[in-house]
PDB file of C-alpha atoms in Angstrom:
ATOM      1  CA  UNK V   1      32.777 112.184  67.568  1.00 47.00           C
ATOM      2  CA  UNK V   2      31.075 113.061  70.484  1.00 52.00           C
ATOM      3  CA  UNK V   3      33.904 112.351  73.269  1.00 53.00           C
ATOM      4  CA  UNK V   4      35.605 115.652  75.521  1.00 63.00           C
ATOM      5  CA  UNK V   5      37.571 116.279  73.187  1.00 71.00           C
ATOM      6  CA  UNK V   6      35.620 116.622  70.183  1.00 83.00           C
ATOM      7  CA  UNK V   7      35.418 119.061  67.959  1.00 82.00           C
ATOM      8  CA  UNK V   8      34.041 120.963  64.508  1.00 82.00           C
ATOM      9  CA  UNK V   9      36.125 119.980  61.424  1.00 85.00           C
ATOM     10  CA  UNK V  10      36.579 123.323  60.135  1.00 86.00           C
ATOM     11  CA  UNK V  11      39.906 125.810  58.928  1.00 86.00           C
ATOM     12  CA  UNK V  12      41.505 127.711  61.890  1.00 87.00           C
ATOM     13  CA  UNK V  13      40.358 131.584  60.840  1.00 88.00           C
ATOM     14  CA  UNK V  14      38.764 134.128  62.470  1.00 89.00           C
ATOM     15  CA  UNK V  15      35.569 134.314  60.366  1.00 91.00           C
ATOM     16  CA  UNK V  16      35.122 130.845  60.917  1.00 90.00           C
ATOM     17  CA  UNK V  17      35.498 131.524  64.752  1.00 91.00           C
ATOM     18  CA  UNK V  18      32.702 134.324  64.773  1.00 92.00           C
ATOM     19  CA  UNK V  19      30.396 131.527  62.911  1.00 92.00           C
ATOM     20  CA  UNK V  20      31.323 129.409  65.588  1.00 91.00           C
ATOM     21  CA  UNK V  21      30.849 131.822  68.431  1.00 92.00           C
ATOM     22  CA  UNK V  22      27.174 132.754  66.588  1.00 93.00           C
ATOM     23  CA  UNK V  23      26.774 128.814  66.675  1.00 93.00           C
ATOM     24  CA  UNK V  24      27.768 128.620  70.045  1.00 93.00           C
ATOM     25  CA  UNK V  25      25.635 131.595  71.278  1.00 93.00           C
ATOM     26  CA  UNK V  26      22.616 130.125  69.347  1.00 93.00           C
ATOM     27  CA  UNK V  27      23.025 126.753  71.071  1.00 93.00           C
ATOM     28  CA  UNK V  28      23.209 128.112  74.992  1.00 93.00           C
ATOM     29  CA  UNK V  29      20.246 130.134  74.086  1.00 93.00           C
ATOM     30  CA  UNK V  30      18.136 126.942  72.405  1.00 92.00           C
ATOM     31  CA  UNK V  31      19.384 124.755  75.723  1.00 93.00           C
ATOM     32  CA  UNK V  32      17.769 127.682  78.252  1.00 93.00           C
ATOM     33  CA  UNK V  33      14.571 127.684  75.968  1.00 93.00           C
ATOM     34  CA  UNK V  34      13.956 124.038  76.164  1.00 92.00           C
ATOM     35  CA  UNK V  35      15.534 123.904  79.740  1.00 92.00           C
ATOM     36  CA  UNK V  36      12.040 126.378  80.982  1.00 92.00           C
ATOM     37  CA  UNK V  37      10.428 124.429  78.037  1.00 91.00           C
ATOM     38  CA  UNK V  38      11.031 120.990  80.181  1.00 92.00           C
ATOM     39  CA  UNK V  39      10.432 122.328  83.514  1.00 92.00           C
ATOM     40  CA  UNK V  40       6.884 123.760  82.256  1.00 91.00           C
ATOM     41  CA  UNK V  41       6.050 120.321  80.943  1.00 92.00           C
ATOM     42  CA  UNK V  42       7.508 118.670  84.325  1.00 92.00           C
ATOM     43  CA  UNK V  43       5.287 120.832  86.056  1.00 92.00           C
ATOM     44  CA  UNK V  44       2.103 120.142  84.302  1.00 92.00           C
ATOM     45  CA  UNK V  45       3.381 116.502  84.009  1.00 92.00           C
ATOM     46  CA  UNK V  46       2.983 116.092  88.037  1.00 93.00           C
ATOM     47  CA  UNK V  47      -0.640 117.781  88.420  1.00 92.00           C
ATOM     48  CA  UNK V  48      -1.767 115.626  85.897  1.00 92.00           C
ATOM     49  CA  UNK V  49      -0.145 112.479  87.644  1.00 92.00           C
ATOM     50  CA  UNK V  50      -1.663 113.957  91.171  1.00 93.00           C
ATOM     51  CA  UNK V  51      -5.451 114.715  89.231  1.00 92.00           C
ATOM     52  CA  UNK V  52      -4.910 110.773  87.431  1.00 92.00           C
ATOM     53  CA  UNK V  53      -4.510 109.435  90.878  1.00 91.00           C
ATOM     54  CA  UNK V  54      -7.184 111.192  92.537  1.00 92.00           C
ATOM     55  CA  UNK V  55      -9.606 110.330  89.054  1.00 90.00           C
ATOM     56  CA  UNK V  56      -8.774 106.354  89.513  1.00 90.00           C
ATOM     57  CA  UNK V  57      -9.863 106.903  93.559  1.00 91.00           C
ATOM     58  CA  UNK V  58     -12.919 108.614  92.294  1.00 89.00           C
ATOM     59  CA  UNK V  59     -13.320 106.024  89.392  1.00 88.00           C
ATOM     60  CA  UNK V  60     -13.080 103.084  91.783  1.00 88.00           C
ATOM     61  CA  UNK V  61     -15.481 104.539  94.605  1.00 89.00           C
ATOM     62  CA  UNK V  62     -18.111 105.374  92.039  1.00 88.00           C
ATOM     63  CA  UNK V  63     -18.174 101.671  90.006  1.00 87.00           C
ATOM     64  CA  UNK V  64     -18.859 100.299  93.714  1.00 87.00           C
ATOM     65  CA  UNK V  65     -21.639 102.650  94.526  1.00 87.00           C
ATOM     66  CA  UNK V  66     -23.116 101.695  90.271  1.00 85.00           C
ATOM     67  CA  UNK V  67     -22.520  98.036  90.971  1.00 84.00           C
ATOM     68  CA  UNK V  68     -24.760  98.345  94.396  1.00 83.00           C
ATOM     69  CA  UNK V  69     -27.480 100.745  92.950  1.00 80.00           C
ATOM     70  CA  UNK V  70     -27.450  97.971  89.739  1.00 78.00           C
ATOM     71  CA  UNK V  71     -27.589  95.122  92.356  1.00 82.00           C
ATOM     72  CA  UNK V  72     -30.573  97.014  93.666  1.00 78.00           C
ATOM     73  CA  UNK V  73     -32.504  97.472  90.802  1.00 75.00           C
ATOM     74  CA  UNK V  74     -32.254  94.218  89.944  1.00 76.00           C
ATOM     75  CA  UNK V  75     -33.496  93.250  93.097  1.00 72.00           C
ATOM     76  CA  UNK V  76     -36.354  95.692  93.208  1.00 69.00           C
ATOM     77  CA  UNK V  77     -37.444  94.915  89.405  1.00 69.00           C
ATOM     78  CA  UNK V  78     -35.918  92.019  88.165  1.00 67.00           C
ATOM     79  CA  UNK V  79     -33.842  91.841  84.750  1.00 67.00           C
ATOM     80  CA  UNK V  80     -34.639  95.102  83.028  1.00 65.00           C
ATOM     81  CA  UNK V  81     -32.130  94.879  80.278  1.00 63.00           C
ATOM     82  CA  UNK V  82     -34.580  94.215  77.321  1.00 59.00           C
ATOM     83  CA  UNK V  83     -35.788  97.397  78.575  1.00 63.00           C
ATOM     84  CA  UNK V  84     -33.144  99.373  78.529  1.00 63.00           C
ATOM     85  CA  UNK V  85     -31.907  97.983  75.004  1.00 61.00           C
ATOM     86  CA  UNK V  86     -35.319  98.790  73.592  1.00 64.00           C
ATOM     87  CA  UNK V  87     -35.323 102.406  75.073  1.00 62.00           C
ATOM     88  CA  UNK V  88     -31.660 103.259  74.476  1.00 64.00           C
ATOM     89  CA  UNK V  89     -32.383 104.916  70.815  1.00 67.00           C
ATOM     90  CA  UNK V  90     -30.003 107.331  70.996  1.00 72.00           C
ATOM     91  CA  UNK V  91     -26.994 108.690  72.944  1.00 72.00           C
ATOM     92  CA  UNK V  92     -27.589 110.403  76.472  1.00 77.00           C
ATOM     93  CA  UNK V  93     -24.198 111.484  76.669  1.00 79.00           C
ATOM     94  CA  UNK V  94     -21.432 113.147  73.858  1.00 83.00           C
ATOM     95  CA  UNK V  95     -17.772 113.891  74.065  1.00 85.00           C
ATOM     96  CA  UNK V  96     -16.296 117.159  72.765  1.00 86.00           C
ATOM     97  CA  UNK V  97     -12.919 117.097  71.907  1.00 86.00           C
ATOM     98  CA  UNK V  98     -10.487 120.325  72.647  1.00 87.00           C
ATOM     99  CA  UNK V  99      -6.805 121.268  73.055  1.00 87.00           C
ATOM    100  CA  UNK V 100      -4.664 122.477  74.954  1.00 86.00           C
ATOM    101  CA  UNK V 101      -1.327 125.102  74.509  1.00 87.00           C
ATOM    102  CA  UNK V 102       1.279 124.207  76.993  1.00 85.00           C
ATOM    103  CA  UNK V 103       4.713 125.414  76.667  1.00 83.00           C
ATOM    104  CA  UNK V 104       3.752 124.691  72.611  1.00 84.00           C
ATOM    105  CA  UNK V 105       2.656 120.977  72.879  1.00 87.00           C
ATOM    106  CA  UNK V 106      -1.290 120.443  71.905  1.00 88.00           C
ATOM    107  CA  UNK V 107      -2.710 118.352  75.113  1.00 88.00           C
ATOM    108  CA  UNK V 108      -6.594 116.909  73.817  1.00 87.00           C
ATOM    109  CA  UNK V 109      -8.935 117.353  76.636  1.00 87.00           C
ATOM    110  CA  UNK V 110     -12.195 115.970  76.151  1.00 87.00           C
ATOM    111  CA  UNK V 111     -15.481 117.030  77.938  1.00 85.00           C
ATOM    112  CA  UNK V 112     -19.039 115.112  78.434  1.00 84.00           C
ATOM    113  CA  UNK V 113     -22.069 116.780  76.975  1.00 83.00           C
ATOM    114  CA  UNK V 114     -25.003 115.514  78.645  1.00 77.00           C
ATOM    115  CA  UNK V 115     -28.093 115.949  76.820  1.00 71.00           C
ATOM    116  CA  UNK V 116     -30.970 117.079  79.355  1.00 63.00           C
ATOM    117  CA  UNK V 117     -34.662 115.455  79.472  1.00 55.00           C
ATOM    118  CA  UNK V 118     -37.288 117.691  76.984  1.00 51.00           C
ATOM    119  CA  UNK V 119     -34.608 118.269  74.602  1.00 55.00           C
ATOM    120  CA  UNK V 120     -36.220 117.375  71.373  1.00 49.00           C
ATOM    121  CA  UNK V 121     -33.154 115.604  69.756  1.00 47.00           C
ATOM    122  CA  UNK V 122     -31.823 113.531  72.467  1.00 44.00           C
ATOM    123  CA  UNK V 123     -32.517 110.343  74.391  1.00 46.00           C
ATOM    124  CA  UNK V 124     -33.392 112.702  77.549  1.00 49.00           C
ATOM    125  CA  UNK V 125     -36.657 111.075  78.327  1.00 51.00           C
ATOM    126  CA  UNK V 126     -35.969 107.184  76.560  1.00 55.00           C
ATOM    127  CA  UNK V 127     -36.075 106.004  80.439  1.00 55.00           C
ATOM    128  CA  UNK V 128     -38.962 107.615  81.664  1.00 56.00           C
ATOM    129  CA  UNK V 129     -41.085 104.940  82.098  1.00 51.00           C
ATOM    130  CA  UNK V 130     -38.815 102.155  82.708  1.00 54.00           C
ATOM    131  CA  UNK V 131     -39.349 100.569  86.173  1.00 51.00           C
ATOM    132  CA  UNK V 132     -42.662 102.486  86.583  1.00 50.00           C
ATOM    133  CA  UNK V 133     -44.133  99.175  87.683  1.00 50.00           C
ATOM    134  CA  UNK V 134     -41.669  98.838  90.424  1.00 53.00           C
ATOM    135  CA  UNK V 135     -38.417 100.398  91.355  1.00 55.00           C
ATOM    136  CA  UNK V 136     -38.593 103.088  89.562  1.00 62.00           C
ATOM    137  CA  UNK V 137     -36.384 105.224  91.789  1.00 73.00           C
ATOM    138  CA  UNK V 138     -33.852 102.400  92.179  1.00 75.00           C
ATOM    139  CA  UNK V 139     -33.732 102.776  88.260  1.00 73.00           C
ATOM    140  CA  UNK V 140     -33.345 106.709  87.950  1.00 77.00           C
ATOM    141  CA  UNK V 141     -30.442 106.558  91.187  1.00 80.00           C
ATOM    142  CA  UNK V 142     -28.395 103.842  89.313  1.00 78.00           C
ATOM    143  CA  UNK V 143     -29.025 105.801  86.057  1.00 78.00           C
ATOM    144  CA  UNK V 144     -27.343 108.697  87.739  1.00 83.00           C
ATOM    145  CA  UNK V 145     -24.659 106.797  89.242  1.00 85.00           C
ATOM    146  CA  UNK V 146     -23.423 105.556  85.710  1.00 83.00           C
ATOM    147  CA  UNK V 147     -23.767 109.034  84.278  1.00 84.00           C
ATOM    148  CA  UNK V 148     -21.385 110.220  87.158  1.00 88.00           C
ATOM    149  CA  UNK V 149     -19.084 107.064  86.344  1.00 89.00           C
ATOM    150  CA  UNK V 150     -19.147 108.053  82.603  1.00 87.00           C
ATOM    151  CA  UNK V 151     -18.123 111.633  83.165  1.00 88.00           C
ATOM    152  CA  UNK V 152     -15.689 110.611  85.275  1.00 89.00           C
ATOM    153  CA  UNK V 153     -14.492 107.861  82.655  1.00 90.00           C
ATOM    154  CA  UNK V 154     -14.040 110.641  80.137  1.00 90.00           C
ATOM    155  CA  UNK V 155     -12.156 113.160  82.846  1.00 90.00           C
ATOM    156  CA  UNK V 156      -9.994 110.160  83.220  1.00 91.00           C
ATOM    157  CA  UNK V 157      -9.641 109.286  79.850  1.00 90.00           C
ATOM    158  CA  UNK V 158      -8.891 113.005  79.280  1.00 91.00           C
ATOM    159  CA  UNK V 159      -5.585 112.948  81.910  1.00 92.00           C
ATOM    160  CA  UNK V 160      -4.260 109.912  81.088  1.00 92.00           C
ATOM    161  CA  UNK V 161      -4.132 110.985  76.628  1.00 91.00           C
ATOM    162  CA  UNK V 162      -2.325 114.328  78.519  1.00 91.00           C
ATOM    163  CA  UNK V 163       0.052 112.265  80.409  1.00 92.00           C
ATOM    164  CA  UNK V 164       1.163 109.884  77.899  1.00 93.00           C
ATOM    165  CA  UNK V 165       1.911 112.848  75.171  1.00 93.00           C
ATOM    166  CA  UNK V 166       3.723 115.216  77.781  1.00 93.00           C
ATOM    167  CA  UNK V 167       5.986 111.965  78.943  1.00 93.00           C
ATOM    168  CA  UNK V 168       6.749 111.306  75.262  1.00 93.00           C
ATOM    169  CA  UNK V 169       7.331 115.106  74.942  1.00 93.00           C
ATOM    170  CA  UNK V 170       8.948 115.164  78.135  1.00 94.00           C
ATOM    171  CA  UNK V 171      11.560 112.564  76.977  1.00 94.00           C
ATOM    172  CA  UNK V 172      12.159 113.871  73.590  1.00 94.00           C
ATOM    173  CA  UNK V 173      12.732 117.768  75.271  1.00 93.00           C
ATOM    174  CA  UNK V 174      14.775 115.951  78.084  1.00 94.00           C
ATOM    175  CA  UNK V 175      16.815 114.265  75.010  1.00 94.00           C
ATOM    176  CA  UNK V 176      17.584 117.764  73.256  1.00 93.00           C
ATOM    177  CA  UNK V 177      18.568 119.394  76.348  1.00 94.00           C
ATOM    178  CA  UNK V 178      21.298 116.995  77.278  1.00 94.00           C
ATOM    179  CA  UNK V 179      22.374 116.950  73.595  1.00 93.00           C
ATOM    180  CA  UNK V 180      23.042 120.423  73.728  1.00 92.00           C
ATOM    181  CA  UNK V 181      24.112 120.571  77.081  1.00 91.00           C
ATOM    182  CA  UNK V 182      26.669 117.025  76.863  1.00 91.00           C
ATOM    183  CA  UNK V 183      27.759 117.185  72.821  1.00 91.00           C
ATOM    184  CA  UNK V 184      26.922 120.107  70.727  1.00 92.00           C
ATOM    185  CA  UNK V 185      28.020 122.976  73.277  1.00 92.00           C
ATOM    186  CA  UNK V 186      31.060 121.258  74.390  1.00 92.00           C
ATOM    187  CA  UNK V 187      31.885 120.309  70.509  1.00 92.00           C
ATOM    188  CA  UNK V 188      31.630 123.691  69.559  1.00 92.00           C
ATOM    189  CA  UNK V 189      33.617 125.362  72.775  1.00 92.00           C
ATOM    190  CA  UNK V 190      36.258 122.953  71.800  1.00 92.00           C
ATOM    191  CA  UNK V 191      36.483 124.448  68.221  1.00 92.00           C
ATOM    192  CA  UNK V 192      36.418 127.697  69.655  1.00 92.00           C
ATOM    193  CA  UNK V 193      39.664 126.667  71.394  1.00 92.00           C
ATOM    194  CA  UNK V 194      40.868 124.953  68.882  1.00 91.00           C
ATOM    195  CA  UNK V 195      41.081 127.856  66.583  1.00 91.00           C
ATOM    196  CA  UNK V 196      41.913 130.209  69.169  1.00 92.00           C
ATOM    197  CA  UNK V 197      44.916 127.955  69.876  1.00 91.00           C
ATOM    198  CA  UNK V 198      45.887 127.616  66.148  1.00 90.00           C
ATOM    199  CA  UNK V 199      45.452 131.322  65.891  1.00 90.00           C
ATOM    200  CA  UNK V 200      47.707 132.198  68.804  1.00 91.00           C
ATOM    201  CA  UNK V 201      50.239 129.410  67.220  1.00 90.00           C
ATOM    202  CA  UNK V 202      50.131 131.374  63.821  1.00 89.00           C
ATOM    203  CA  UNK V 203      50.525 134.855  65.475  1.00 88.00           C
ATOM    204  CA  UNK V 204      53.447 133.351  67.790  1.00 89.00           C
ATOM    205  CA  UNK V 205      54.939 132.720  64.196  1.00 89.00           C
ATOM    206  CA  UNK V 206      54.635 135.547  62.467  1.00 88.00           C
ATOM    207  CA  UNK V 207      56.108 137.664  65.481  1.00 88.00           C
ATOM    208  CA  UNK V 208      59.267 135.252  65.250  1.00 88.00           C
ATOM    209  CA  UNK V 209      59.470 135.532  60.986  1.00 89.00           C
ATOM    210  CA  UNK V 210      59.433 139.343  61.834  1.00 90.00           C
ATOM    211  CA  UNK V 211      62.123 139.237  64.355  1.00 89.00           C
ATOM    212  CA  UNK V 212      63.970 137.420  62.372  1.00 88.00           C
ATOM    213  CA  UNK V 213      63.707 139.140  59.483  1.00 89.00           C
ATOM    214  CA  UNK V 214      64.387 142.816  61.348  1.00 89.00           C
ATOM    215  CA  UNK V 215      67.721 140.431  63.016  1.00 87.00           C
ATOM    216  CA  UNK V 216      68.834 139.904  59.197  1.00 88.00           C
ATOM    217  CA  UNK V 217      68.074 143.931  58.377  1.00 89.00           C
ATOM    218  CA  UNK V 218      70.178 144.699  61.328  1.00 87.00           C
ATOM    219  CA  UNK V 219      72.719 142.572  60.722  1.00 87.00           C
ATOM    220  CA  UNK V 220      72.892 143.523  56.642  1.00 88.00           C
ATOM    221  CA  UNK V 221      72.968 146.927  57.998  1.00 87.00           C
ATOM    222  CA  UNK V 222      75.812 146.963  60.662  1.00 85.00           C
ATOM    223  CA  UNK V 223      77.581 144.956  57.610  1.00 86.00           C
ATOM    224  CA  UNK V 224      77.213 148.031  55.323  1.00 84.00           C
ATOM    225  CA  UNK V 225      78.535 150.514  57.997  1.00 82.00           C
ATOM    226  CA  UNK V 226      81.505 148.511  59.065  1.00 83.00           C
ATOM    227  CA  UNK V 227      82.181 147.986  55.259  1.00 83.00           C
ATOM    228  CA  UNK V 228      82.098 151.618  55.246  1.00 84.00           C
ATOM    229  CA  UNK V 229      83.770 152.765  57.818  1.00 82.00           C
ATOM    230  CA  UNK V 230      86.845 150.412  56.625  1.00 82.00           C
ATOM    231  CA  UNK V 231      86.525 152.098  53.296  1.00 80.00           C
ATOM    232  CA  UNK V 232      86.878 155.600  55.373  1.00 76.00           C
ATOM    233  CA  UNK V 233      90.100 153.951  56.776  1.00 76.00           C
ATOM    234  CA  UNK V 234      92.009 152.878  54.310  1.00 73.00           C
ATOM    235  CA  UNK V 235      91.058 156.220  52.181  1.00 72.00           C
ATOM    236  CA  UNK V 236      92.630 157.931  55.406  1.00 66.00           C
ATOM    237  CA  UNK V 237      95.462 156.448  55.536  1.00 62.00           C
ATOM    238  CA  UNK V 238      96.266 156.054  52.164  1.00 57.00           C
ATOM    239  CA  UNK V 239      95.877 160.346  51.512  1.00 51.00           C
ATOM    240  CA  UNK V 240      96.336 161.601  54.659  1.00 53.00           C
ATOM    241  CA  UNK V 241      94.047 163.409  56.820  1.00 53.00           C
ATOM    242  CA  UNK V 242      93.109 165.871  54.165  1.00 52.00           C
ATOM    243  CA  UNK V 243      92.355 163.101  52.219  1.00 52.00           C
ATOM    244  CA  UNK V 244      92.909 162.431  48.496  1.00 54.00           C
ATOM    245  CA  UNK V 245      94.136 165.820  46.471  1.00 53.00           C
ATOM    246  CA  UNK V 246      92.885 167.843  43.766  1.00 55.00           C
ATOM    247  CA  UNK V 247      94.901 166.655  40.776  1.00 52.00           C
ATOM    248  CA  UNK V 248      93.860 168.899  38.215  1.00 55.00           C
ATOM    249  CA  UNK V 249      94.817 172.064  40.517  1.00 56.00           C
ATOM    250  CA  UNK V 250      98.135 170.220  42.144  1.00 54.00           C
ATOM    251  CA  UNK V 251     101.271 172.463  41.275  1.00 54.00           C
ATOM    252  CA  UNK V 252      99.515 175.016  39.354  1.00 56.00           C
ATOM    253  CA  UNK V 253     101.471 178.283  39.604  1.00 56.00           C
ATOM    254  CA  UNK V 254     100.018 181.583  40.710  1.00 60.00           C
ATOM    255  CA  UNK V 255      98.200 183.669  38.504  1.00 60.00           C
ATOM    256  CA  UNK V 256     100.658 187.074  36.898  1.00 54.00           C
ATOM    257  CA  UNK V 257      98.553 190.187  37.222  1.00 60.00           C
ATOM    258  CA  UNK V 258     100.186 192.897  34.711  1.00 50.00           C
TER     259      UNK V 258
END
């Protein structure tokens, strides 16, 4: 049940209503901890949002300025792509993988290596010579206007893997708070009252058994005295006011001293 008036199916005591106070105590404290735990998130959730929308601005002004400089090249040298697929022998570029501790949920973030020219064991110098005939410097500014698109790829690629865990995370946290905050607390309050109520009821009955019982002690006891007293009565009026005489002693003459 999780209605108003739901409650815990347990036996009205009073250890059972310090397990439920614990219970109770443990709950409000889980709700504040996710409560911060949700707001953190929320927070984080919106600079992403603000950095995604900025990265797809970015994204979109750099692909025009790489589809111009490419337009260029092509115009300056012709169709270089057998070139480029015979130099590309290896990668230019490499993506390292990280996380991320916020408010205990792992965000990936991922960041471009680029490997320089003159290093030994990358592609740093596989476009040297291409467009050395002609247009070589069209070739080297749209080479640098795809790297920039490719790191900014990866930033973007990075911030939109964050925001679709912390809005799954977001929901789920969002999910426990109002369970705690709409069923379990109020469930467990209502138990609290419940046995407080039933407690209250039992003490309430006690307190009347007791009176009653005293009543019937009073009442046995003004029984016995007015029993007695009658007795005290009759044994008055029967003997007189000295009461009953000695029988043994009654008409005994006096004692003769010789």
């Amino acid at each position: 049940m999780s209605g108003s008036g739901a409650r815990e199916n347990v036996f009205p005591t009073r250890m059972n209503l310090q397990v439920i106070k614990t219970r109770v105590k443990g709950a409000q404290t889980g709700h504040s901890l996710l409560k911060k735990k949700a707001d953190a998130l929320t927070k984080r959730f919106r600079t992403i949002t603000a950095k995604i929308a900025d990265a797809k601005m970015k994204m979109g002004r750099i692909m025009q300025l790489a589809a111009f400089s490419l337009a260029e090249v092509t115009y300056a040298t012709g169709d270089i792509s057998y070139l480029v697929q015979e130099a590309a022998t290896q990668a230019t570029f490499q993506v390292a993988a990280k996380s991320e501790n916020v408010s205990g949920v792992m965000l990936p973030a991922f960041d471009v290596v680029r490997k320089k020219p003159g290093d030994g064991s990358s592609g740093g110098n596989d476009f040297t010579l291409t467009g050395l005939g002609r247009g070589g410097q069209q070739v080297q500014k749209s080479r640098e206007t795809y790297a920039k698109a490719v790191e900014t790829l990866v930033e973007l690629a990075s911030l939109q893997t964050a925001f679709v865990i912390l809005d799954e995370v977001i929901r789920m946290t969002n999910r426990r708070v109002n369970a705690l905050e709409h069923v379990v607390i109020p469930r467990l309050e209502n138990t609290i009252k419940y046995i407080n109520s039933e407690l209250d009821e039992m003490d309430r009955e006690e307190f009347f058994r007791l009176k009653k019982v005293q009543a019937s002690k009073k009442k046995k006891q003004a029984t016995a005295d007015a029993e007695l007293k009658m007795n005290d009565a009759v044994n008055d009026g029967e003997y007189g006011e000295g009461g009953p005489g000695d029988l043994l002693n009654e008409g005994k003459d006096e004692d003769v001293i010789f």
